[in-house]
Coordinates of C-alpha atoms in Angstrom, one line a residue:
Chain A
X203 CA -14.3 20.1 13.3
X204 CA -12.6 22.7 11.0
X205 CA -9.9 20.5 9.6
X206 CA -12.4 18.7 7.6
X207 CA -13.3 21.8 6.1
X208 CA -9.9 22.9 5.3
X209 CA -8.9 20.7 3.0
X210 CA -11.7 20.7 0.7
X211 CA -12.2 24.7 1.0
X212 CA -8.4 24.9 -0.3
X213 CA -9.1 22.6 -3.3
X214 CA -12.2 24.4 -4.3
X215 CA -10.1 27.7 -4.3
X216 CA -7.3 26.2 -6.2
X217 CA -9.6 24.7 -9.1
X218 CA -11.5 28.1 -8.9
X219 CA -8.0 29.8 -10.0
X220 CA -6.7 26.9 -12.0
X221 CA -10.0 27.4 -14.3
X222 CA -10.1 31.2 -14.4
X223 CA -6.5 31.6 -14.9
X224 CA -6.6 32.6 -18.8
X225 CA -9.0 35.4 -17.2
X226 CA -6.5 36.3 -14.4
X227 CA -3.5 36.7 -16.7
X228 CA -3.4 38.1 -20.2
X229 CA 0.1 36.7 -20.5
X230 CA 0.3 33.7 -23.3
X231 CA 3.4 32.9 -21.3
X232 CA 2.2 32.3 -17.8
X233 CA -0.6 30.2 -19.3
X234 CA 2.1 28.1 -21.4
X235 CA 3.8 27.4 -17.9
X236 CA 0.6 26.4 -16.6
X237 CA 0.0 24.2 -19.4
X238 CA 3.2 22.3 -19.0
X239 CA 2.9 22.2 -15.0
X240 CA -0.5 20.4 -16.0
X241 CA 0.6 18.0 -18.3
X242 CA 3.9 16.8 -16.0
X243 CA 0.8 16.7 -13.0
X244 CA -1.0 13.9 -15.7
X245 CA 2.2 12.0 -15.6
X246 CA 3.6 12.7 -11.8
X247 CA 0.2 12.2 -9.7
X248 CA 0.1 8.5 -11.1
X249 CA 3.8 7.9 -10.7
X250 CA 3.0 9.3 -7.0
X251 CA 0.9 5.8 -6.5
X252 CA 3.8 4.2 -8.0
X253 CA 6.7 5.8 -5.9
X254 CA 5.0 7.7 -3.2
X255 CA 2.1 5.1 -1.9
X256 CA 3.3 1.5 -3.4
X257 CA 6.9 2.7 -2.8
X258 CA 8.6 1.2 -6.1
X259 CA 11.1 3.7 -7.3
X260 CA 10.7 4.1 -11.0
X261 CA 13.3 6.7 -12.7
X262 CA 12.4 5.8 -16.3
X263 CA 8.7 7.4 -16.6
X264 CA 10.7 9.9 -18.9
X265 CA 11.0 6.7 -21.7
X266 CA 7.0 6.6 -21.6
X267 CA 6.5 9.9 -21.7
X268 CA 8.8 9.8 -24.9
X269 CA 6.6 7.0 -26.5
X270 CA 3.6 8.6 -25.7
X271 CA 4.9 11.8 -27.4
X272 CA 6.1 10.0 -30.4
X273 CA 3.1 7.8 -31.1
X274 CA 0.9 10.8 -30.7
X275 CA 3.1 12.9 -33.1
X276 CA 2.9 9.6 -35.7
X277 CA -0.7 8.8 -35.5
X278 CA -2.3 12.3 -35.3
X279 CA 0.3 13.8 -37.7
X280 CA 1.3 11.4 -40.5
X281 CA -1.5 8.9 -39.8
X282 CA -3.7 11.2 -39.7
X283 CA -5.6 10.1 -37.0
X284 CA -8.0 12.4 -34.8
X285 CA -6.0 13.9 -32.2
X286 CA -8.0 12.4 -29.4
X287 CA -7.8 8.7 -30.4
X288 CA -4.2 8.9 -31.1
X289 CA -3.6 10.8 -27.8
X290 CA -5.7 7.4 -26.2
X291 CA -3.8 5.1 -28.6
X292 CA -0.4 6.4 -27.0
X293 CA -1.9 5.7 -23.3
X294 CA -2.8 2.5 -24.3
X295 CA 0.3 1.9 -25.9
X296 CA 2.3 3.1 -22.9
X297 CA 0.2 1.1 -20.6
X298 CA 1.2 -2.3 -22.6
X299 CA 4.8 -1.4 -22.7
X300 CA 4.7 -0.9 -18.9
X301 CA 3.1 -4.2 -18.4
X302 CA 5.9 -5.6 -20.4
X303 CA 8.1 -3.7 -18.2
X304 CA 6.4 -4.3 -15.1
X305 CA 5.9 -8.1 -15.6
X306 CA 9.9 -9.2 -15.0
X307 CA 11.3 -6.2 -13.2
X308 CA 8.6 -5.5 -10.4
X309 CA 9.8 -8.8 -9.4
X310 CA 13.4 -7.1 -8.6
X311 CA 13.6 -5.6 -5.3
X312 CA 13.4 -1.9 -4.8
X313 CA 16.8 -0.5 -5.9
X314 CA 17.3 -3.1 -8.7
X315 CA 13.6 -2.4 -10.0
X316 CA 14.9 1.3 -10.2
X317 CA 18.0 0.7 -12.4
X318 CA 15.7 -1.7 -14.8
X319 CA 13.3 1.7 -15.0
X320 CA 16.6 3.9 -15.4
X321 CA 17.6 1.7 -18.4
X322 CA 14.6 1.8 -20.2
X323 CA 14.9 5.5 -20.1
X324 CA 17.9 5.2 -21.3
X325 CA 17.0 2.9 -24.2
X326 CA 14.0 4.9 -25.5
X327 CA 16.1 7.8 -25.0
X328 CA 18.6 6.2 -27.7
X329 CA 16.3 4.8 -29.7
X330 CA 14.4 7.8 -30.5
X331 CA 17.7 9.2 -31.4
X332 CA 18.7 6.5 -34.0
X333 CA 15.3 5.0 -35.1
X334 CA 15.2 7.5 -37.9
X335 CA 12.5 5.9 -39.8
X336 CA 10.2 6.4 -37.5
X337 CA 11.1 9.6 -35.2
X338 CA 13.2 11.6 -37.5
X339 CA 16.3 11.3 -35.4
X340 CA 17.7 14.5 -33.9
X341 CA 15.6 16.4 -36.5
X342 CA 12.3 15.6 -34.4
X343 CA 8.7 15.7 -35.5
X344 CA 6.0 18.7 -35.4
X345 CA 3.4 18.0 -33.2
X346 CA 0.0 18.8 -34.4
X347 CA -2.5 20.3 -32.3
X348 CA -6.1 19.4 -31.0
X349 CA -9.3 20.6 -33.2
X350 CA -11.0 23.8 -31.9
X351 CA -12.0 25.0 -29.5
X352 CA -8.9 23.3 -28.2
X353 CA -6.3 24.7 -30.5
X354 CA -5.6 28.2 -29.0
X355 CA -3.1 28.8 -25.9
X356 CA -6.3 29.2 -23.6
X357 CA -8.3 25.9 -25.2
X358 CA -5.8 23.9 -24.7
X359 CA -5.0 25.0 -21.1
X360 CA -8.5 24.2 -20.7
X361 CA -7.8 20.7 -22.3
X362 CA -5.0 19.9 -20.3
X363 CA -6.8 21.3 -17.3
X364 CA -9.8 19.1 -17.5
X365 CA -7.5 15.8 -18.2
X366 CA -5.4 16.5 -14.7
X367 CA -8.4 17.0 -12.7
X368 CA -9.9 14.0 -13.9
X369 CA -6.7 12.0 -13.4
X370 CA -6.3 13.6 -9.9
X371 CA -10.0 12.7 -9.5
X372 CA -8.9 8.8 -10.2
X373 CA -5.8 9.0 -8.3
X374 CA -7.5 10.4 -5.4
X375 CA -10.0 7.3 -5.4
X376 CA -7.5 5.2 -5.7
X377 CA -5.8 6.7 -2.7
X378 CA -8.7 6.8 -0.2
X379 CA -10.7 3.3 -0.8
X380 CA -9.0 -0.4 -0.3
X381 CA -6.6 -0.2 -2.9
X382 CA -4.8 2.7 -1.7
X383 CA -4.6 1.2 1.8
X384 CA -3.5 -2.3 -0.1
X385 CA -0.6 -0.1 -1.8
X386 CA 0.6 1.8 1.8
X387 CA 0.7 -1.9 3.0
X388 CA 3.1 -3.4 0.6
X389 CA 5.1 -0.6 0.7
X390 CA 5.2 -0.2 4.6
X391 CA 5.3 -4.1 5.5
X392 CA 5.1 -6.8 2.6
X393 CA 4.7 -9.2 6.2
X394 CA 1.4 -7.3 7.3
X395 CA 0.0 -7.0 3.6
X396 CA 0.4 -11.0 2.7
X397 CA -1.2 -11.7 6.2
X398 CA -4.5 -10.2 4.9
X399 CA -4.1 -11.7 1.5
X400 CA -2.7 -8.6 -0.7
X401 CA -1.6 -9.8 -4.0
X402 CA 1.9 -7.8 -3.8
X403 CA 3.2 -8.5 -7.1
X404 CA -0.3 -8.1 -8.8
X405 CA -0.8 -4.6 -7.2
X406 CA 2.4 -3.6 -7.7
X407 CA 1.8 -4.2 -11.9
X408 CA -1.6 -2.7 -12.0
X409 CA -0.1 0.8 -10.7
X410 CA 2.8 0.4 -13.2
X411 CA 0.3 0.0 -15.9
X412 CA -2.0 2.4 -14.6
X413 CA 1.1 5.2 -14.2
X414 CA 2.0 4.1 -17.9
X415 CA -1.4 4.9 -19.4
X416 CA -1.4 8.3 -18.0
X417 CA 2.6 9.1 -18.8
X418 CA 1.6 8.1 -22.3
X419 CA -1.7 11.1 -22.2
X420 CA 1.0 13.0 -20.8
X421 CA 3.2 12.6 -23.5
X422 CA 0.7 13.5 -26.4
X423 CA 0.0 16.7 -24.1
X424 CA 3.3 17.4 -23.9
X425 CA 4.2 17.1 -27.7
X426 CA 1.4 19.5 -28.7
X427 CA 2.7 22.0 -25.8
X428 CA 5.8 21.9 -27.2
X429 CA 4.8 22.1 -30.9
X430 CA 8.0 20.0 -32.3
X431 CA 9.8 17.3 -30.3
X432 CA 13.0 16.1 -30.4
X433 CA 14.9 13.4 -28.7
X434 CA 16.8 15.5 -26.4
X435 CA 13.5 16.9 -24.7
X436 CA 13.2 13.1 -23.4
X437 CA 17.0 13.0 -21.7
X438 CA 17.1 10.8 -18.6
X439 CA 17.1 14.0 -16.3
X440 CA 13.4 14.6 -16.9
X441 CA 12.9 11.1 -15.4
X442 CA 14.7 12.0 -12.5
X443 CA 13.1 15.3 -12.1
X444 CA 9.8 13.7 -12.0
X445 CA 10.9 11.3 -9.2
X446 CA 12.4 14.3 -7.3
X447 CA 9.2 16.0 -7.9
X448 CA 7.5 13.3 -5.5
X449 CA 9.9 13.7 -3.2
X450 CA 10.1 17.2 -2.8
X451 CA 5.9 16.9 -2.5
X452 CA 6.2 14.1 -0.2
X453 CA 5.6 10.7 -1.0
X454 CA 2.1 9.2 0.1
X455 CA 0.2 12.6 -0.3
X456 CA -2.4 13.1 -3.2
X457 CA -1.5 16.7 -3.4
X458 CA 2.2 17.1 -2.2
X459 CA 3.8 16.1 -5.7
X460 CA 2.0 19.0 -7.1
X461 CA 4.3 21.3 -5.6
X462 CA 7.3 19.3 -6.8
X463 CA 5.7 19.6 -10.6
X464 CA 4.9 23.4 -10.2
X465 CA 8.6 24.4 -9.4
X466 CA 9.7 21.8 -11.8
X467 CA 8.0 23.3 -14.4
X468 CA 8.5 26.9 -13.5
X469 CA 12.0 27.3 -12.2
X470 CA 13.5 26.9 -15.6
X471 CA 10.9 28.9 -17.1
X472 CA 10.9 31.7 -15.2
X473 CA 14.0 32.8 -13.7
X474 CA 15.1 34.0 -17.4
X475 CA 18.8 34.6 -17.4
X476 CA 19.3 32.4 -14.7
X477 CA 17.3 29.9 -16.8
X478 CA 20.8 27.7 -17.4
X479 CA 20.8 27.4 -13.2
X480 CA 17.7 26.0 -13.5
X481 CA 18.8 22.2 -12.5
X482 CA 21.1 23.9 -10.1
X483 CA 18.0 25.0 -8.0
X484 CA 16.0 22.4 -8.5
X485 CA 19.1 20.3 -7.0
X486 CA 19.2 23.0 -3.9
X487 CA 15.7 22.2 -3.1
X488 CA 16.0 18.7 -3.5
X489 CA 18.8 19.0 -1.1
X490 CA 17.3 21.0 1.4
X491 CA 13.8 18.7 1.3
X492 CA 16.3 15.6 1.8
X493 CA 17.9 17.6 4.8
X494 CA 15.4 19.8 6.6
X495 CA 11.7 18.3 5.9
X496 CA 12.4 14.5 4.5
X497 CA 8.6 14.0 4.1
X498 CA 8.4 16.7 1.7
X499 CA 5.9 19.8 1.5
X500 CA 3.5 17.1 1.6
X501 CA 4.1 16.5 5.2
X502 CA 5.4 19.8 6.3
X503 CA 1.3 20.9 5.7
X504 CA 0.0 17.8 7.7
X505 CA 2.6 18.5 10.2
X506 CA 1.5 22.4 10.5
X507 CA -2.4 21.1 10.4
X508 CA -1.6 19.1 13.0
X509 CA -0.3 21.6 15.3
X510 CA -3.2 23.7 14.6
X511 CA -5.6 20.7 15.7
X512 CA -3.5 19.6 18.7
X513 CA -5.6 17.0 20.6
X514 CA -4.6 15.3 23.7
X515 CA -2.8 12.0 23.4
X516 CA -3.9 10.5 26.3
X517 CA -2.7 6.8 27.3
X518 CA -4.7 4.0 25.6
X519 CA -6.7 2.0 27.8
X520 CA -8.1 -1.2 26.2
X521 CA -11.8 -1.4 27.5
X522 CA -13.1 -4.2 25.3
X523 CA -16.7 -4.5 24.5
X524 CA -17.4 -8.2 24.5
X525 CA -20.8 -8.0 23.4
X526 CA -20.1 -6.1 20.6
X527 CA -17.3 -8.2 19.5
X528 CA -19.6 -11.3 19.7
X529 CA -22.2 -9.4 16.9
X530 CA -19.4 -8.4 14.8
X531 CA -17.8 -11.8 14.9
X532 CA -20.9 -14.0 14.7
X533 CA -22.1 -11.4 11.7
X534 CA -20.7 -13.8 8.8
X535 CA -21.9 -13.4 5.5
Chain B
X245 CA -10.8 -34.5 9.3
X246 CA -12.8 -32.0 7.9
X247 CA -13.3 -28.2 9.3
X248 CA -9.7 -28.5 10.8
X249 CA -6.1 -26.9 10.3
X250 CA -3.7 -29.6 10.7
X251 CA -0.2 -29.6 10.7
X252 CA 1.2 -33.1 9.9
X253 CA 4.4 -34.4 10.5
X254 CA 5.7 -31.2 9.9
X255 CA 9.8 -30.7 9.6
X256 CA 11.7 -27.5 9.2
X257 CA 15.4 -27.1 8.7
X258 CA 17.8 -24.3 9.0
X259 CA 21.2 -25.4 7.8
X260 CA 22.1 -28.0 10.2
X261 CA 19.6 -27.4 12.6
X262 CA 16.6 -29.1 13.0
X263 CA 14.0 -26.3 14.2
X264 CA 10.9 -28.4 13.9
X265 CA 11.3 -31.9 14.0
X266 CA 8.0 -34.1 12.8
X267 CA 5.2 -32.4 14.8
X268 CA 1.7 -32.6 14.1
X269 CA -1.1 -30.8 16.0
X270 CA -4.9 -30.2 15.0
X271 CA -6.5 -27.2 15.4
X272 CA -10.4 -27.6 15.8
X273 CA -13.1 -24.8 15.1
X274 CA -14.4 -23.3 18.5
X275 CA -11.2 -24.3 20.6
X276 CA -8.1 -22.7 21.7
X277 CA -4.9 -24.6 21.5
X278 CA -1.9 -23.6 23.4
X279 CA 1.9 -24.1 22.2
X280 CA 4.3 -23.6 24.3
X281 CA 7.9 -24.3 24.9
X282 CA 10.9 -22.7 25.7
X283 CA 13.0 -20.0 23.7
X284 CA 14.1 -21.7 20.7
X285 CA 11.6 -24.9 20.9
X286 CA 10.3 -24.2 17.5
X287 CA 7.0 -22.5 18.5
X288 CA 7.1 -19.6 16.0
X289 CA 8.7 -21.5 13.6
X290 CA 6.0 -23.9 13.5
X291 CA 3.5 -20.8 13.3
X292 CA 5.6 -19.5 10.2
X293 CA 5.2 -23.1 8.6
X294 CA 1.6 -23.1 9.0
X295 CA 0.8 -19.5 7.8
X296 CA 3.1 -20.4 5.0
X297 CA 6.0 -17.6 5.7
X298 CA 8.5 -20.1 5.9
X299 CA 8.7 -23.1 3.3
X300 CA 8.2 -26.5 4.7
X301 CA 10.9 -29.2 4.5
X302 CA 8.7 -32.1 5.0
X303 CA 4.8 -33.1 6.0
X304 CA 1.9 -31.2 5.0
X305 CA -0.4 -28.7 6.1
X306 CA -3.9 -29.6 5.8
X307 CA -6.8 -27.0 5.8
X308 CA -10.6 -28.3 6.2
X309 CA -9.0 -31.5 4.2
X310 CA -7.4 -29.7 1.5
X311 CA -3.6 -29.7 1.4
X312 CA -2.4 -26.5 1.2
X313 CA 1.2 -27.0 1.9
X314 CA 2.5 -25.2 -1.1
X315 CA -0.4 -22.5 -1.0
X316 CA 1.3 -19.1 -0.6
X317 CA 0.3 -16.7 2.5
X318 CA -2.4 -14.7 0.7
X319 CA -3.8 -17.9 -0.3
X320 CA -4.0 -19.4 3.1
X321 CA -5.1 -15.9 4.6
X322 CA -8.1 -16.0 2.0
X323 CA -8.6 -19.5 2.8
X324 CA -9.4 -17.8 6.4
X325 CA -5.6 -18.6 8.3
X326 CA -5.5 -15.2 10.1
X327 CA -2.8 -14.5 12.2
X328 CA -0.4 -11.8 14.5
X329 CA 3.2 -11.4 15.0
X330 CA 5.2 -11.5 18.0
X331 CA 6.4 -7.8 16.6
X332 CA 3.2 -6.2 15.7
X333 CA 3.4 -5.7 11.4
X334 CA 1.0 -2.8 11.2
X335 CA 0.9 -0.2 8.3
X336 CA 2.5 2.6 10.6
X337 CA 1.4 5.5 8.5
X338 CA -2.0 4.5 8.4
X339 CA -4.9 5.2 10.8
X340 CA -6.0 2.5 13.5
X341 CA -9.1 2.0 11.4
X342 CA -7.5 1.8 8.2
X343 CA -5.1 -1.2 9.5
X344 CA -8.0 -2.9 10.7
X345 CA -10.0 -2.6 7.5
X346 CA -7.1 -3.8 5.5
X347 CA -8.3 -7.4 7.1
X348 CA -11.4 -6.7 5.0
X349 CA -9.5 -7.0 1.7
X350 CA -10.4 -10.8 0.4
X351 CA -14.1 -9.2 0.8
X352 CA -13.3 -6.7 -1.6
X353 CA -14.7 -7.2 -5.2
X354 CA -14.1 -3.7 -6.9
X355 CA -11.6 -3.8 -9.1
X356 CA -8.8 -1.4 -9.7
X357 CA -10.5 0.8 -12.5
X358 CA -14.1 0.6 -10.3
X359 CA -12.1 2.5 -7.6
X360 CA -10.4 4.7 -9.8
X361 CA -14.3 6.0 -11.0
X362 CA -15.6 5.8 -7.2
X363 CA -18.0 2.9 -8.2
X364 CA -21.3 2.5 -6.4
X365 CA -20.1 -1.1 -5.5
X366 CA -16.8 0.3 -4.2
X367 CA -18.3 2.8 -2.0
X368 CA -20.6 0.6 -0.6
X369 CA -17.7 -2.0 0.2
X370 CA -15.9 0.9 1.7
X371 CA -18.4 1.7 4.0
X372 CA -19.3 -1.9 4.9
X373 CA -15.8 -2.7 5.7
X374 CA -15.6 0.5 7.5
X375 CA -18.4 -0.4 10.1
X376 CA -17.2 -3.9 10.4
X377 CA -13.5 -2.8 11.4
X378 CA -15.4 -0.1 13.7
X379 CA -17.2 -3.1 15.2
X380 CA -14.2 -4.9 15.8
X381 CA -12.3 -2.2 17.0
X382 CA -14.6 -1.1 19.6
X383 CA -15.1 -4.9 20.6
X384 CA -11.4 -5.4 21.3
X385 CA -11.0 -2.2 23.3
X386 CA -9.7 0.4 20.8
X387 CA -13.0 2.6 20.0
X388 CA -11.6 5.6 21.1
X389 CA -8.5 5.5 19.2
X390 CA -9.9 5.0 15.7
X391 CA -8.3 7.9 13.9
X392 CA -5.0 7.9 15.7
X393 CA -2.5 7.2 13.0
X394 CA -0.7 3.5 14.2
X395 CA 2.6 4.4 15.0
X396 CA 1.3 6.5 17.9
X397 CA -0.1 4.0 19.8
X398 CA 1.4 2.1 22.5
X399 CA 3.1 -1.3 21.7
X400 CA 0.2 -3.4 23.8
X401 CA -2.5 -1.6 22.0
X402 CA -0.9 -2.4 18.7
X403 CA -1.4 -6.4 19.7
X404 CA -4.9 -5.3 20.1
X405 CA -5.2 -3.7 17.0
X406 CA -3.3 -6.7 15.2
X407 CA -6.1 -9.1 16.6
X408 CA -9.0 -6.5 15.3
X409 CA -7.2 -6.8 11.9
X410 CA -7.1 -10.2 11.9
X411 CA -10.7 -10.8 12.9
X412 CA -11.8 -8.2 9.9
X413 CA -10.9 -11.0 8.0
X414 CA -13.6 -13.0 9.2
X415 CA -10.9 -16.0 10.0
X416 CA -12.1 -19.9 10.5
X417 CA -8.6 -19.9 12.3
X418 CA -6.6 -17.2 14.1
X419 CA -2.7 -17.8 14.8
X420 CA -1.6 -15.4 17.7
X421 CA 2.0 -15.5 18.5
X422 CA 2.9 -14.3 21.8
X423 CA 0.1 -12.1 22.1
X424 CA 0.7 -11.6 26.0
X425 CA 4.0 -10.0 25.6
X426 CA 4.2 -6.7 27.5
X427 CA 0.5 -6.7 28.5
X428 CA -0.2 -5.6 31.6
X429 CA -2.4 -8.3 33.8
X430 CA -5.5 -6.5 33.5
X431 CA -4.6 -6.4 29.6
X432 CA -3.8 -10.0 29.9
X433 CA -7.7 -10.8 31.3
X434 CA -8.7 -8.7 28.5
X435 CA -6.9 -10.7 26.0
X436 CA -8.1 -13.8 28.0
X437 CA -12.0 -12.6 27.3
X438 CA -11.3 -11.5 23.5
X439 CA -10.0 -15.4 23.2
X440 CA -13.0 -16.8 24.5
X441 CA -15.4 -14.8 22.3
X442 CA -13.4 -16.1 19.6
X443 CA -13.5 -19.6 20.9
X444 CA -17.4 -19.3 21.2
X445 CA -18.1 -17.7 18.0
X446 CA -16.5 -21.1 16.5
X447 CA -13.0 -19.8 15.5
X448 CA -10.0 -22.1 16.2
X449 CA -7.3 -20.2 18.0
X450 CA -3.9 -21.2 18.3
X451 CA -1.9 -19.3 20.8
X452 CA 1.9 -19.6 21.1
X453 CA 2.9 -18.0 24.1
X454 CA 5.7 -18.1 27.0
X455 CA 3.1 -17.0 29.7
X456 CA 2.3 -20.8 30.6
X457 CA -0.4 -19.5 33.5
X458 CA -2.5 -17.9 31.0
X459 CA -2.1 -20.8 28.5
X460 CA -3.4 -23.3 31.0
X461 CA -6.1 -20.9 31.8
X462 CA -7.6 -20.1 28.3
X463 CA -6.7 -23.1 26.2
X464 CA -8.8 -26.4 25.7
X465 CA -5.7 -28.3 24.6
X466 CA -1.9 -27.6 24.8
X467 CA 1.1 -28.8 22.8
X468 CA 4.4 -28.6 24.2
X469 CA 7.7 -28.3 22.5
X470 CA 11.3 -28.6 23.2
X471 CA 14.0 -28.4 20.9
X472 CA 11.5 -29.0 17.7
X473 CA 9.9 -32.1 19.2
X474 CA 6.8 -32.7 21.0
X475 CA 7.2 -33.6 24.3
X476 CA 3.7 -33.6 25.6
X477 CA 0.2 -32.8 24.3
X478 CA -3.6 -33.4 25.2
X479 CA -6.0 -31.3 27.6
X480 CA -4.3 -28.5 29.5
X481 CA -4.9 -30.3 32.4
X482 CA -3.0 -33.1 31.2
X483 CA 0.2 -31.2 29.8
X484 CA 0.2 -29.1 32.9
X485 CA 1.1 -32.3 34.9
X486 CA 3.1 -34.0 32.4
X487 CA 6.3 -35.0 33.8
X488 CA 8.7 -34.0 31.1
X489 CA 6.7 -30.6 30.6
X490 CA 7.5 -29.7 34.3
X491 CA 11.1 -30.8 34.0
X492 CA 11.9 -29.1 30.8
X493 CA 9.6 -26.1 31.0
X494 CA 8.2 -25.0 34.1
X495 CA 10.4 -26.9 36.9
X496 CA 13.5 -25.0 35.4

C-alpha cells in the first residue's frame, strides 16, 4: 500500500534536510532559529505524550524548562561540571520535581491539574527573580557552551538535532506500543482503561516524570542557545505557548506538534519589524485552528491522507470463526 | 468454593433506595449464568459491584476463595474478571485491533523505559499480543475491519469488539452487560455461539440480559431479580417456570 511508504519517506526527506541545514543555509541566524525549534521540540515532543496522548493539560512546563536552564548554568558554570553531565543532571532534577508535583496534582480532575501546573510555573518564575543568591535575580546568568565540536553554532545545532531526534524516537516508540495505547485509553475512557487493568494514576505519573526529564534537558540546551538567561525568559506565557503548540499541531499525533513548535519559534524571530506582534499572530493561528481544524494540523494531514486513500466502508458483517475462537481462547499461557 | 466468582449477601444503596438487597450468586467456571429482571431491578448494579466499579455497602465478593470486596477494578481485571458494557466503552480514536490489544495489558511486562527504547522484549510482546488480539477478532467475526477506527464501527459491531477485548485479557470470568441489545436475529445467534465457545473453554460467563428467550436458551443457571431482591435462582428450566418470575417479569 502506498500510504505505508509515504510517512517514512516524508520523515527521511525531512531528516536529511535537517541534518544538512548548515550546508544549505550559510545564514547563522536561520540556524539559530532552527536550533531553537529543536530545543522547544525536545520539550514539546514529550509534553505531547502528556497533553495529547494522556490528556493531562499541563501549562506549567515552562517552570521545568527554567529549572533545567538554571541547574545547567549553575552546575556547568560556577560549579565547573562537565556540560553534558550538568545537562543530564538538570534533566534528573526536573524529573524528580515532576514526580513531586505530579504525586498530588495528577489525582486532580483535568481542570484542577492545569491550574496546579499553572501555579507551579508562576512560582518558579517568581523564585527565579527573588532568590538572588542562587539565580542572580533579574541580572541573570551566563550560560556555558558545550565543548568542541559543539561550541560553534552549527556544532551546537547538530547536538540539539541529535538529542531532538533521539527524543522523537523515544516518543514514537512510546506511542506505538502498549504504553501508547494505555495513554490514549485512559484519556478517552477511564472506564475502558480500568476494565483492562491499566493503572491510570501510575501511567499519568510516569509520563509526567518523563516529560519533566526532557523539559530539564531542553532547559539546559535553551540556556546555551541564548548564551545568557534571565527570569523574564521563563514567563508563564511560554508555558502556554508550548501548550498551544500541541493544540495547533494536533494532540495525539507525534509529528503534528512539530509544526506548532516551528511556528512558535519562527514567528517572533522572522517577522522582523513585526516582532512585537509575534504573540498576536500566535493567538490568531490558535483561534483559526480551534475554530476551523480543532484536531490541529496533524489531523488535517491525516484527513487529507484518508481522502487520497479512500476505501470502501461497507457495513460490518459479523461472521464469527468459532474454530479459530476456540483455539485462540484455549491457548492459555 | 475455590475457582468460583461469588457475590455473598451483596447490598448497595443509592441514597434511600436499596438497589441491590442481600443478593448472592455463584459463577462457576465453564458455566453460563443468566441474570434477569425488569428495568431497575439491580442487574447492572450487581455487575458493577462484582467488577468493582461501585463501592459496596454490604456483603462480599469472593474470587477463587479470596475476598476481593475492597480491590479496585484493575486488580480484579488482572485477577481474571473481564467485562463488557451496556454502552460499549471503547477507545474510539484507536483502530479496532488496538482496542482488542488493550485487553492484553495485564500480560505486558515491558516497562516504560524498555518501551521507549523499543527493547527486544517490547517488540516480542507487541507481536504476540497483536497475533492474540487478531485471532480473537477473527474469532468473534471482526477479522475484516481490524484496521478501521473503532468510532467507524456500528454499535452492534462495537459490542463484539468489547467481547474480543475481554477475551484478549484471557479471563477466568466474563461479565456481559446486555450484549444482545440492538443485535439482529442472526447476530444474536452468533453471540450465542461465541458464548458457547467461552463456556466450553472453561470461562464462567455472567450474562445480564433483557432478552429472556436468549437467556433461557444459552444459560445453564439463571438468577432473577426484582426491585433489588432475588426472587428465583436455579436451573434455567426451574427459573423459567417459577411463578414469581412469570408474574413480575414474563407475565406482564
